[in-house]
């Protein structure tokens, strides 16, 4: 009677599974697994089409490349001695070491010793091979594998068709709604004028007094701005015959209207009012009992349109589609629905799926790899791609116009809008990805010099691509070097990536340090272990503070952070951005930076200023470094979900407190206001606070609880460079832009921008389905 000599134990996901604790029993039938042991089962390789499996039945490596299952151990029932050691790496599809064998008697029956470990029975068949696999992930026969292939392909096709149908529905609804939401604009045609544009209203100033009046306007959004003269209203020619003058005023922000007499330049009246878009208003100026005083009253001649209805409608449409998708995802998991869907497929379609490339075992393995690969140190966190995709989708929508709404445009100077959120979040996620990527590369044994070369090459590519796409004259003829813009979004990403990646590479450890939880500094070891990098980041921030507040700027006050133009009562018209603008003009030249900054909208600034300039790059490095810290938390507290989320929230709280102190919880009155153009310190701390909290929420929902797959933002997140460059290059081409019926309609602009953004999401989804990922 022979003796079975199994290996002492098999490592599965970090746990030792002793064979002495298992009750094993087999037979020689090819019907598949006949035993379930704990969370594993023993399956005949003969029942899994051994022709598809390339293996070396000798000491060395056993390859199971085409087996769409998690391999735990392979052994063979044949004559001969049995080595005791087989090293297994779960999920890799590879077993290193010698094959596990056992001898058997001539009658084909073999029993274990009497310690209760079980017996192995054969029906006279030799050299049978078995594999230990996880339960509920077992293909027992060729027939079952074909059925599973059909099931997987039907579901995959279903998901692809679902997204396509959703996209078509959104397109049709958006186009139809563009005209429906515009109808209020023409409900009073006799009061409207074709000259009115978006965010404009018509105002008639009617003068019933005997002196000329000067009409001044100042926006509430313009900090420390002097009222600007719009025109002069003549005195009434005779009693009972008033003089009327028409003006076009803005509707984005509330305005203060001031009327002064021309003789003594004395204020006659002052009105604060927020006009509605395309409304028609009259301001009546009348005499009071005292000749030196006048009364002003605002009358609405025709009601403005509600320009925010298209946003509400678009939100309801996407919310409905999202709810529909969630309901369908839940319903299709039901066995009844799954079986019904399989029955609906015709026999021809079933055979086509089985015999096509989609139905081959190799393609099946690829399609289901993500679900069967166990948690490992190299797994990709979906929450990172989801967060990156969210930032990218908003960025594409904003760059395409954002429906021409002011809150989807960049803030004119101090403050925040939706458009100001996305670029810092992208930088933050880039920092998080850097530490995860470099840590994995170092653990795989890659040399630091090789990684350093890759960092330089990728940074150079980002910089060159950025220079190309922000200088579009290459499509219109020879590019003039005299007006080539040098700074830009991708250029800043490239520079930031270069500095932060080198910084992490210099101080990253080849192996993570496992500290005892009883160590006094265990709770902050993710910071303390990298204290040199923190000193470098703090030193950079000190340099930014010194340059910003101590560098002398000609004809400007030291430490000036204002917009210039008419801001600060017009005293510093040519001081836009203070030291940041001065350094850019000195290093790069006025012709090589952004010529139309957002400060021109409200503050009427007259000199160029680049929001992606040199000095602001220091704070973008700090933003990426804080993202790097988020990656360190994910590394050092891997799979400790409570610790990860707690630290994300603590970092968000600390950064939020710093922002509150720097800004004094105000838009303009703080020590360092939130300013996207300057990339001020408070801007970085505020957006990093939002990023830590958002990433923590996504991590909990997507990777911990798996309540949400991250769709649809996950797909552009994994193909971010292609989506960003593509949306910049093809912005002016159909189907991303077309000629609108009414170019002064928010509804039509919103429909066009949402459709264009949705198309890029669909493109990213299709590329993901085809496993086409563009990286540099």
XYZ file of C-alpha atoms in Angstrom:
776
model
C 0.000 0.000 0.000
C 1.522 3.303 -1.027
C 1.583 6.460 1.040
C 0.402 9.921 -0.062
C 2.948 12.624 0.720
C 1.261 16.030 0.205
C 3.055 19.321 0.867
C 2.742 20.467 4.435
C 0.678 23.539 3.626
C -0.358 25.904 0.858
C -0.290 29.699 1.201
C -3.560 31.328 0.126
C -3.949 35.082 0.494
C -1.512 35.179 3.361
C -3.164 32.301 5.265
C -1.642 28.828 5.760
C -4.055 26.034 4.889
C -2.775 22.783 6.432
C -3.685 19.633 4.534
C -3.788 17.735 7.803
C -6.959 19.656 8.635
C -8.747 18.613 5.427
C -10.881 15.570 4.712
C -9.977 14.540 1.146
C -11.775 12.058 -1.044
C -11.722 11.612 -4.812
C -12.898 9.270 -7.487
C -11.807 8.792 -11.053
C -14.918 10.100 -12.800
C -14.591 13.052 -15.179
C -17.731 14.709 -13.887
C -15.790 17.394 -12.084
C -15.290 18.181 -8.416
C -16.573 15.604 -5.972
C -15.308 17.244 -2.796
C -15.551 20.664 -1.195
C -12.942 21.310 1.498
C -13.391 24.508 3.418
C -13.301 27.197 0.701
C -11.590 24.975 -1.852
C -12.369 22.011 -4.082
C -10.349 19.410 -5.970
C -11.003 19.354 -9.730
C -9.707 16.966 -12.387
C -7.608 18.710 -15.014
C -8.926 16.141 -17.517
C -12.351 17.725 -17.143
C -10.859 21.122 -17.937
C -9.615 20.334 -21.441
C -5.972 19.594 -20.757
C -5.181 20.363 -24.396
C -5.554 24.020 -23.503
C -3.005 23.767 -20.699
C 0.715 24.015 -21.293
C 2.610 22.327 -18.475
C 5.961 20.798 -17.720
C 5.448 17.611 -15.753
C 8.830 17.830 -14.123
C 10.622 19.991 -11.579
C 10.316 23.590 -12.738
C 7.308 25.714 -13.623
C 3.757 24.582 -14.329
C 1.921 27.091 -16.554
C -1.857 27.352 -16.412
C -2.123 30.438 -18.569
C -5.492 29.649 -20.122
C -7.211 28.418 -17.012
C -9.771 31.078 -16.021
C -9.584 30.178 -12.356
C -7.551 30.903 -9.283
C -5.026 28.075 -9.055
C -4.090 26.914 -5.590
C -2.109 23.701 -6.134
C -1.529 21.129 -8.854
C -0.470 17.552 -8.214
C -0.413 14.349 -10.206
C -1.455 10.814 -9.246
C 1.306 8.671 -10.731
C 3.904 6.222 -9.680
C 7.162 7.350 -8.176
C 8.449 9.282 -5.212
C 6.756 12.495 -4.155
C 8.609 15.749 -3.379
C 7.178 17.478 -0.328
C 7.572 21.125 -1.363
C 5.368 23.035 -3.817
C 5.378 26.808 -3.563
C 2.111 28.362 -4.721
C 1.328 31.991 -5.601
C -2.481 32.352 -5.710
C -3.887 34.152 -8.680
C -0.663 34.144 -10.681
C -1.556 31.050 -12.703
C 1.874 29.633 -11.971
C 3.281 27.100 -9.490
C 7.007 27.169 -8.916
C 8.912 24.169 -7.580
C 8.664 20.452 -8.235
C 5.419 18.773 -9.178
C 3.606 17.031 -6.363
C 3.212 13.330 -7.031
C 2.182 10.225 -5.192
C 2.549 6.516 -5.729
C -0.383 4.149 -6.033
C -0.957 0.423 -5.846
C -1.706 -1.859 -8.785
C -5.364 -2.188 -7.927
C -5.794 1.554 -8.178
C -7.002 1.936 -4.593
C -5.103 3.979 -2.091
C -6.016 4.995 1.401
C -4.525 7.475 3.715
C -3.146 6.489 7.081
C -5.513 6.250 9.972
C -5.145 9.844 11.232
C -8.457 10.851 9.658
C -7.054 12.846 6.742
C -9.118 10.966 4.160
C -8.484 8.670 1.208
C -7.790 8.915 -2.526
C -9.571 6.402 -4.766
C -8.831 5.693 -8.444
C -10.556 3.386 -10.848
C -7.387 1.920 -12.242
C -6.449 5.157 -14.060
C -2.911 6.449 -13.784
C -1.293 9.850 -14.111
C -4.384 11.848 -13.284
C -3.910 15.528 -12.515
C -5.881 17.556 -9.998
C -6.103 21.230 -9.127
C -7.267 22.897 -5.922
C -9.514 25.888 -6.599
C -11.851 28.272 -4.850
C -15.472 27.268 -4.593
C -18.053 28.990 -6.784
C -15.351 29.621 -9.398
C -15.147 26.118 -10.885
C -15.664 25.023 -14.510
C -16.300 21.309 -14.309
C -16.571 20.407 -17.973
C -16.318 21.703 -21.510
C -20.072 22.055 -21.665
C -20.136 24.194 -18.535
C -17.333 26.345 -19.881
C -19.231 26.998 -23.086
C -22.337 27.932 -21.162
C -20.330 30.289 -19.009
C -18.710 31.809 -22.104
C -22.145 32.475 -23.579
C -23.326 33.957 -20.296
C -20.298 36.270 -19.997
C -20.505 37.443 -23.606
C -24.226 38.106 -23.422
C -23.730 40.174 -20.300
C -20.791 42.035 -21.838
C -22.777 42.837 -24.965
C -25.652 43.905 -22.784
C -23.510 46.384 -20.881
C -22.096 47.805 -24.095
C -25.536 48.221 -25.642
C -26.829 49.779 -22.415
C -24.237 52.548 -22.558
C -24.844 53.150 -26.251
C -28.597 53.391 -25.752
C -28.138 55.766 -22.809
C -25.894 57.987 -24.929
C -28.433 58.153 -27.771
C -31.217 58.977 -25.313
C -29.163 61.800 -23.785
C -28.352 63.194 -27.235
C -31.976 63.201 -28.402
C -33.331 64.650 -25.165
C -30.659 67.350 -25.084
C -31.346 68.431 -28.664
C -35.106 68.482 -28.173
C -34.857 70.317 -24.888
C -32.624 73.048 -26.271
C -35.632 74.595 -28.017
C -38.181 73.849 -25.296
C -36.219 75.672 -22.616
C -35.764 78.689 -24.875
C -39.468 79.399 -25.326
C -39.781 81.807 -22.369
C -37.179 84.019 -24.031
C -39.582 84.844 -26.852
C -42.756 84.998 -24.813
C -42.689 88.824 -24.873
C -41.171 89.659 -28.236
C -42.271 93.298 -28.160
C -40.141 93.904 -25.082
C -37.063 92.034 -26.263
C -34.250 93.157 -28.451
C -32.168 90.977 -30.718
C -29.057 92.775 -29.444
C -29.319 91.175 -26.037
C -26.909 88.321 -25.472
C -26.514 85.766 -22.739
C -26.171 87.238 -19.256
C -27.476 90.605 -20.415
C -30.546 92.703 -19.697
C -31.989 95.898 -21.108
C -32.226 98.969 -18.863
C -33.861 102.301 -19.743
C -32.954 105.241 -17.500
C -35.763 107.811 -17.585
C -34.829 111.297 -16.353
C -37.631 113.576 -15.133
C -35.438 116.227 -13.486
C -34.010 119.440 -14.921
C -30.316 118.550 -14.804
C -28.079 116.122 -16.687
C -27.139 112.928 -14.875
C -24.028 110.722 -15.064
C -24.821 107.013 -14.860
C -22.252 104.823 -13.011
C -22.274 101.049 -12.451
C -20.114 98.809 -10.261
C -20.399 95.039 -9.798
C -20.626 93.540 -6.316
C -18.104 90.960 -7.506
C -15.510 93.629 -8.224
C -13.546 94.092 -4.973
C -12.493 97.661 -4.202
C -13.559 98.914 -7.624
C -14.579 102.453 -8.465
C -17.952 102.885 -10.233
C -17.571 102.930 -14.006
C -19.277 105.574 -16.123
C -21.741 104.076 -18.603
C -23.220 107.283 -20.044
C -24.932 110.610 -19.502
C -28.708 111.097 -19.327
C -29.741 114.560 -20.546
C -32.165 116.692 -18.571
C -35.814 116.699 -19.570
C -36.493 119.214 -22.363
C -39.780 120.379 -20.843
C -42.097 119.673 -17.966
C -43.902 116.404 -18.475
C -41.498 115.244 -21.206
C -38.874 112.925 -19.664
C -35.656 111.870 -21.359
C -34.933 108.157 -21.763
C -31.593 106.490 -22.552
C -31.157 102.734 -23.023
C -28.268 100.621 -21.657
C -27.279 96.976 -21.663
C -26.245 95.688 -18.219
C -24.799 92.391 -17.007
C -26.829 89.811 -15.109
C -24.155 87.522 -13.653
C -23.728 89.486 -10.427
C -25.685 92.092 -8.508
C -24.925 95.696 -9.531
C -24.870 99.009 -7.735
C -26.281 101.812 -9.913
C -25.315 105.380 -9.089
C -26.611 108.611 -10.612
C -24.644 111.852 -10.093
C -25.424 115.355 -11.241
C -23.022 116.692 -13.874
C -22.769 120.173 -12.339
C -21.437 119.364 -8.868
C -20.839 115.615 -9.336
C -23.046 114.948 -6.353
C -24.793 111.630 -5.863
C -28.482 111.954 -6.615
C -29.505 108.339 -5.956
C -28.112 104.858 -5.468
C -29.826 101.560 -6.355
C -28.645 98.014 -5.667
C -30.253 95.466 -7.993
C -29.651 92.030 -9.528
C -30.978 91.952 -13.082
C -32.433 88.851 -14.689
C -31.217 87.538 -18.007
C -32.924 89.141 -21.029
C -35.248 91.088 -18.770
C -36.448 94.591 -19.635
C -36.205 97.209 -16.871
C -36.785 100.930 -16.386
C -35.104 103.200 -13.826
C -37.198 106.311 -13.158
C -35.478 109.383 -11.725
C -37.883 111.956 -10.263
C -37.667 115.131 -8.228
C -38.562 115.178 -4.569
C -39.727 118.197 -2.622
C -36.095 119.261 -2.232
C -34.528 120.277 -5.563
C -31.107 118.914 -4.550
C -32.418 115.398 -4.091
C -33.989 112.841 -6.454
C -35.771 109.546 -6.031
C -34.987 106.441 -8.097
C -37.364 103.531 -8.590
C -36.774 100.329 -10.569
C -39.650 98.914 -12.631
C -39.660 95.528 -14.390
C -41.216 96.027 -17.813
C -40.946 92.362 -18.805
C -39.927 89.352 -16.772
C -36.544 87.756 -17.436
C -36.178 84.174 -18.525
C -35.166 81.462 -16.096
C -31.770 80.551 -17.538
C -31.215 77.823 -14.932
C -34.072 75.580 -16.068
C -31.838 73.759 -18.610
C -29.481 72.779 -15.771
C -32.371 71.388 -13.734
C -33.688 69.474 -16.710
C -30.258 68.041 -17.569
C -29.760 66.995 -13.951
C -33.106 65.201 -13.885
C -32.329 63.402 -17.154
C -28.952 62.132 -15.962
C -30.357 61.265 -12.538
C -33.117 59.252 -14.195
C -30.626 57.403 -16.394
C -28.422 56.728 -13.381
C -31.343 55.373 -11.365
C -32.443 53.264 -14.318
C -28.940 51.828 -14.667
C -28.750 51.037 -10.943
C -32.146 49.313 -10.992
C -31.205 47.270 -14.048
C -27.874 46.237 -12.499
C -29.766 44.952 -9.476
C -32.492 43.182 -11.428
C -30.177 41.413 -13.871
C -28.392 39.673 -10.977
C -31.555 37.728 -10.231
C -31.368 34.127 -11.415
C -34.767 34.357 -13.074
C -33.728 37.341 -15.179
C -30.354 35.822 -16.038
C -31.930 32.576 -17.212
C -34.531 34.495 -19.190
C -31.845 36.510 -20.966
C -29.969 33.333 -21.840
C -33.134 31.733 -23.250
C -33.842 34.785 -25.399
C -30.560 34.282 -27.266
C -31.094 32.220 -30.404
C -29.191 29.009 -31.098
C -27.340 30.652 -33.969
C -26.212 33.547 -31.801
C -25.168 31.141 -29.078
C -23.030 29.070 -31.439
C -21.565 32.243 -32.945
C -20.540 33.459 -29.514
C -19.021 30.103 -28.639
C -17.058 29.779 -31.870
C -16.048 33.420 -32.241
C -13.010 35.067 -30.760
C -15.146 36.417 -27.932
C -16.077 32.885 -26.958
C -12.583 31.432 -26.803
C -11.173 30.572 -23.404
C -8.340 33.067 -23.852
C -10.719 35.985 -24.366
C -12.905 34.747 -21.543
C -10.002 34.819 -19.166
C -9.222 38.400 -20.154
C -12.795 39.516 -19.690
C -13.099 38.063 -16.252
C -9.610 38.630 -14.937
C -10.607 41.630 -12.891
C -13.181 39.720 -10.912
C -11.108 36.615 -10.175
C -7.758 38.121 -9.303
C -7.491 38.137 -5.537
C -6.474 41.122 -3.485
C -2.757 41.639 -3.776
C -0.196 44.309 -3.244
C -0.352 45.279 -6.908
C -4.086 45.666 -7.344
C -5.396 48.877 -8.881
C -7.716 50.942 -6.749
C -10.810 51.868 -8.725
C -11.476 54.889 -6.516
C -8.352 56.628 -7.880
C -9.437 56.207 -11.498
C -12.972 57.192 -10.562
C -11.802 60.395 -8.861
C -9.454 61.202 -11.753
C -12.264 60.539 -14.219
C -14.664 62.823 -12.328
C -12.127 65.659 -12.448
C -11.456 65.012 -16.130
C -15.136 64.913 -17.131
C -15.791 68.228 -15.382
C -12.649 69.660 -17.009
C -13.830 68.632 -20.488
C -17.301 70.066 -19.845
C -15.852 73.344 -18.570
C -13.359 73.670 -21.423
C -16.153 73.126 -23.948
C -18.035 76.064 -22.454
C -20.067 74.736 -19.536
C -23.274 76.003 -21.111
C -21.823 79.537 -20.875
C -22.816 79.779 -17.207
C -20.562 81.970 -15.095
C -20.133 79.364 -12.338
C -18.782 76.902 -14.920
C -16.070 79.403 -15.817
C -12.930 80.198 -13.877
C -13.271 82.814 -11.151
C -12.201 86.265 -12.272
C -9.816 86.585 -9.312
C -10.428 85.603 -5.676
C -12.929 82.851 -4.897
C -13.950 79.472 -6.286
C -16.214 78.168 -9.019
C -16.828 74.622 -10.252
C -14.217 75.134 -12.971
C -11.549 75.898 -10.350
C -11.882 72.515 -8.656
C -10.807 70.094 -11.336
C -7.179 70.878 -12.183
C -5.924 70.700 -8.550
C -7.802 67.422 -8.058
C -6.076 66.043 -11.136
C -2.698 67.077 -9.679
C -3.634 65.515 -6.325
C -4.525 62.156 -7.884
C -1.325 62.274 -9.919
C 0.636 62.498 -6.653
C -1.280 59.554 -5.203
C -0.593 57.468 -8.298
C 3.115 58.321 -8.221
C 3.729 56.769 -4.823
C 1.704 53.633 -5.605
C 3.443 53.159 -8.957
C 7.000 53.756 -7.732
C 6.477 51.599 -4.658
C 5.349 48.702 -6.816
C 8.245 49.171 -9.237
C 10.807 49.158 -6.419
C 9.309 46.025 -4.884
C 9.591 44.320 -8.279
C 13.308 45.046 -8.227
C 13.553 47.773 -10.885
C 16.639 49.946 -10.594
C 16.207 53.526 -9.461
C 18.306 54.795 -12.372
C 15.909 53.118 -14.803
C 12.923 54.662 -13.028
C 14.631 58.064 -13.051
C 15.038 57.876 -16.834
C 11.348 56.980 -17.230
C 10.389 59.953 -15.049
C 12.427 62.378 -17.181
C 11.068 60.950 -20.427
C 7.439 61.088 -19.327
C 7.800 64.654 -18.061
C 9.312 65.722 -21.368
C 6.465 64.113 -23.302
C 3.843 65.870 -21.199
C 5.576 69.211 -21.696
C 5.897 68.845 -25.474
C 2.313 67.642 -25.936
C 1.118 70.576 -23.847
C 3.039 73.118 -25.941
C 1.547 71.646 -29.125
C -2.114 71.616 -28.108
C -2.206 75.133 -26.568
C -0.699 76.717 -29.693
C -3.343 75.826 -32.323
C -1.769 77.829 -35.146
C -0.168 74.634 -36.393
C -3.519 73.926 -38.092
C -3.609 77.361 -39.721
C -0.113 77.716 -41.089
C 3.429 78.215 -39.804
C 3.641 78.827 -36.071
C 5.199 82.110 -35.006
C 7.839 81.636 -32.332
C 7.329 85.247 -31.292
C 3.903 84.466 -29.815
C 4.402 80.850 -28.681
C 2.788 80.319 -25.296
C 5.074 78.281 -23.037
C 3.140 77.599 -19.781
C 0.031 75.431 -19.830
C -1.874 72.649 -18.102
C 0.129 69.686 -19.381
C 3.361 71.638 -19.010
C 2.625 72.193 -15.343
C 1.619 68.558 -14.921
C 4.910 67.501 -16.496
C 7.005 69.767 -14.279
C 5.095 68.807 -11.149
C 5.387 65.130 -11.984
C 9.143 65.490 -12.508
C 9.786 67.110 -9.119
C 7.408 64.998 -7.031
C 8.385 61.685 -8.650
C 12.108 62.372 -8.144
C 11.395 63.398 -4.562
C 9.511 60.185 -3.852
C 12.092 58.073 -5.685
C 14.863 59.582 -3.566
C 13.263 58.719 -0.223
C 10.981 55.765 -1.014
C 11.843 52.423 0.575
C 12.298 49.215 -1.366
C 10.243 47.394 1.229
C 7.559 48.814 3.481
C 8.472 48.951 7.146
C 6.106 46.886 9.276
C 5.866 48.537 12.671
C 4.117 47.153 15.690
C 0.898 48.952 16.552
C 2.322 49.389 20.032
C 5.093 51.661 18.744
C 4.611 55.168 20.114
C 4.786 56.825 16.683
C 2.841 54.139 14.807
C -0.119 56.472 14.182
C 2.117 58.937 12.277
C 4.718 56.589 10.815
C 3.442 57.236 7.283
C 4.711 60.810 7.783
C 7.754 60.259 9.995
C 9.325 57.670 7.715
C 9.564 60.294 4.971
C 10.604 63.322 7.012
C 13.316 64.411 4.506
C 10.678 64.729 1.787
C 8.506 66.773 4.121
C 11.418 69.111 4.852
C 11.892 69.590 1.113
C 8.184 70.379 0.574
C 8.137 72.831 3.485
C 11.297 74.494 2.117
C 9.623 74.961 -1.269
C 6.620 76.576 0.395
C 8.886 78.965 2.304
C 10.446 79.972 -1.022
C 6.961 80.668 -2.440
C 6.037 82.813 0.563
C 9.283 84.789 0.384
C 9.016 85.442 -3.345
C 5.333 86.351 -3.102
C 5.520 88.731 -0.170
C 9.131 89.998 -0.191
C 10.142 90.286 -3.859
C 10.154 93.945 -4.985
C 8.006 94.523 -8.073
C 8.510 97.783 -10.018
C 5.670 100.297 -9.571
C 3.741 97.849 -7.373
C 3.436 97.428 -3.603
C 5.472 94.581 -2.103
C 3.345 91.504 -1.467
C 0.559 92.624 -3.789
C -1.938 89.827 -4.587
C -4.548 91.843 -6.481
C -5.832 91.721 -10.062
C -4.721 95.183 -11.163
C -6.982 96.924 -13.653
C -9.816 98.778 -11.961
C -9.353 96.777 -8.758
C -7.962 98.428 -5.631
C -9.580 101.676 -6.842
C -7.450 101.662 -9.984
C -4.158 102.422 -8.207
C -2.210 99.418 -9.582
C -3.470 98.858 -13.101
C -0.292 97.128 -14.325
C 0.341 95.002 -11.242
C -1.827 91.984 -12.072
C -0.676 89.049 -9.951
C 2.101 90.942 -8.186
C 5.315 88.906 -7.962
C 3.842 85.923 -9.861
C 3.049 88.026 -12.933
C 6.348 89.888 -12.715
C 8.418 86.669 -12.645
C 6.576 85.268 -15.689
C 7.023 88.458 -17.698
C 10.691 88.617 -16.708
C 11.549 84.954 -17.399
C 9.279 84.148 -20.352
C 8.344 87.512 -21.842
C 4.891 89.024 -22.244
C 4.350 87.407 -25.652
C 4.898 83.871 -24.339
C 2.279 83.826 -21.576
C -1.526 83.843 -21.553
C -2.862 87.013 -23.189
C -6.501 86.990 -22.006
C -6.611 86.132 -18.273
C -9.933 85.750 -16.474
C -9.297 88.986 -14.546
C -10.236 90.913 -17.695
C -13.898 89.969 -17.268
C -14.567 91.909 -14.082
C -11.418 93.889 -13.325
C -10.600 94.952 -16.888
C -6.912 94.154 -16.450
C -4.747 95.223 -19.364
C -1.537 93.166 -19.109
C -0.998 89.443 -19.818
C -1.018 87.008 -16.923
C -0.625 83.219 -16.996
C -2.520 81.129 -14.410
C -0.068 78.251 -15.090
C 2.972 80.429 -14.490
C 6.317 79.686 -12.867
C 5.671 80.762 -9.276
C 2.364 78.933 -9.046
C 4.138 75.702 -10.018
C 5.664 75.595 -6.535
C 2.225 75.257 -4.981
C 1.164 72.691 -7.565
C 4.133 70.637 -6.318
C 2.731 70.989 -2.793
C -0.681 69.848 -4.055
C 0.843 66.753 -5.658
C 2.897 66.109 -2.529
C -0.275 66.050 -0.428
C -1.654 63.547 -2.929
C 1.583 61.618 -2.412
C 0.771 61.512 1.300
C -2.637 60.026 0.488
C -0.793 57.300 -1.416
C 1.484 56.641 1.561
C -1.596 56.141 3.724
C -2.961 53.613 1.232
C 0.367 51.786 1.212
C 1.126 51.662 4.920
C -2.422 50.835 6.016
C -3.284 48.474 3.184
C -6.624 46.740 3.699
C -7.089 48.542 7.044
C -10.081 50.462 5.800
C -10.963 52.207 9.041
C -7.406 53.542 9.453
C -7.308 54.766 5.855
C -10.632 56.587 5.946
C -9.908 58.038 9.404
C -6.602 59.479 8.240
C -8.163 60.917 5.105
C -10.740 62.709 7.236
C -8.102 63.930 9.705
C -6.000 65.362 6.879
C -9.097 67.012 5.429
C -9.928 68.550 8.799
C -6.383 69.874 9.348
C -6.171 71.395 5.888
C -9.651 72.886 6.285
C -8.575 74.612 9.517
C -5.477 76.010 7.797
C -7.645 77.361 4.970
C -10.053 78.982 7.415
C -7.162 80.758 9.163
C -5.499 81.923 5.937
C -8.736 83.248 4.403
C -10.496 84.382 7.608
C -13.488 82.558 6.093
C -13.961 85.331 3.541
C -13.425 85.769 -0.160
C -11.261 88.885 -0.174
C -10.340 89.871 3.386
C -8.039 87.002 4.408
C -4.274 86.929 4.788
C -3.980 84.797 1.639
C -7.280 84.622 -0.300
C -8.276 81.559 -2.319
C -7.044 82.325 -5.820
C -6.781 79.915 -8.731
C -4.818 82.331 -10.928
C -2.060 82.595 -8.330
C -2.405 79.036 -7.039
C -2.274 80.595 -3.591
C -1.455 78.572 -0.483
C -5.062 78.768 0.731
C -6.237 77.536 -2.675
C -4.029 74.449 -2.340
C -5.063 73.693 1.253
C -8.767 74.169 0.465
C -8.736 71.949 -2.620
C -6.581 69.354 -0.831
C -9.152 69.311 1.970
C -11.891 68.606 -0.569
C -9.701 65.991 -2.294
C -8.966 64.005 0.896
C -12.644 63.906 1.850
C -13.810 63.034 -1.678
C -11.171 60.326 -2.082
C -12.156 58.867 1.283
C -15.818 58.734 0.234
C -14.946 57.143 -3.118
C -12.616 54.638 -1.456
C -15.381 53.565 0.931
C -18.085 53.339 -1.746
C -16.056 51.849 -4.610
C -13.286 49.722 -3.101
C -14.526 48.834 0.386
C -18.297 48.387 0.161
C -18.402 48.091 -3.645
C -21.729 49.910 -3.719
C -20.616 51.681 -6.881
C -18.355 50.494 -9.683
C -17.179 54.038 -10.427
C -19.013 54.152 -13.775
C -19.096 56.207 -15.873
C -16.186 58.262 -14.483
C -13.937 55.211 -14.126
C -13.543 54.807 -17.904
C -12.106 58.253 -18.763
C -10.052 57.963 -15.582
C -8.055 55.022 -16.937
C -7.537 56.752 -20.313
C -7.066 60.286 -19.053
C -4.260 61.480 -21.338
C -6.126 60.381 -24.471
C -9.381 62.028 -23.410
C -7.676 65.288 -22.440
C -5.577 65.628 -25.584
C -8.427 64.415 -27.785
C -10.950 66.894 -26.435
C -8.486 69.755 -26.983
C -7.585 68.775 -30.543
C -11.099 67.937 -31.791
C -12.960 70.675 -29.925
C -14.096 72.509 -33.069
C -15.133 69.412 -35.021
C -18.455 67.606 -35.292
C -19.929 65.901 -33.273
C -18.368 67.946 -30.489
C -19.540 71.243 -31.958
C -22.106 72.290 -34.538
C -23.854 75.441 -35.680
C -26.616 76.358 -33.258
C -29.984 77.865 -34.078
C -29.597 80.460 -31.337
C -26.016 81.050 -30.246
C -27.217 83.256 -27.368
C -29.092 80.444 -25.650
C -27.776 78.776 -22.520
C -29.944 75.765 -23.282
C -28.379 75.124 -26.687
C -24.856 75.640 -25.382
C -25.544 73.338 -22.431
C -26.978 70.642 -24.703
C -24.003 70.860 -27.046
C -21.432 70.762 -24.231
C -23.130 67.873 -22.430
C -23.366 65.853 -25.633
C -19.700 66.505 -26.435
C -18.622 65.500 -22.930
C -20.821 62.390 -22.999
C -19.283 61.339 -26.313
C -15.812 61.400 -24.765
C -17.068 59.284 -21.870
C -18.505 56.772 -24.346
C -15.256 56.754 -26.337
C -13.345 56.044 -23.125
C -15.771 53.245 -22.278
C -15.419 51.597 -25.690
C -11.635 51.828 -25.513
C -11.737 50.237 -22.072
C -13.897 47.411 -23.409
C -11.363 46.865 -26.202
C -8.539 47.060 -23.639
C -6.966 50.027 -25.420
C -5.208 52.169 -22.828
C -3.014 55.059 -23.981
C -0.220 55.921 -21.582
C 3.020 57.852 -21.775
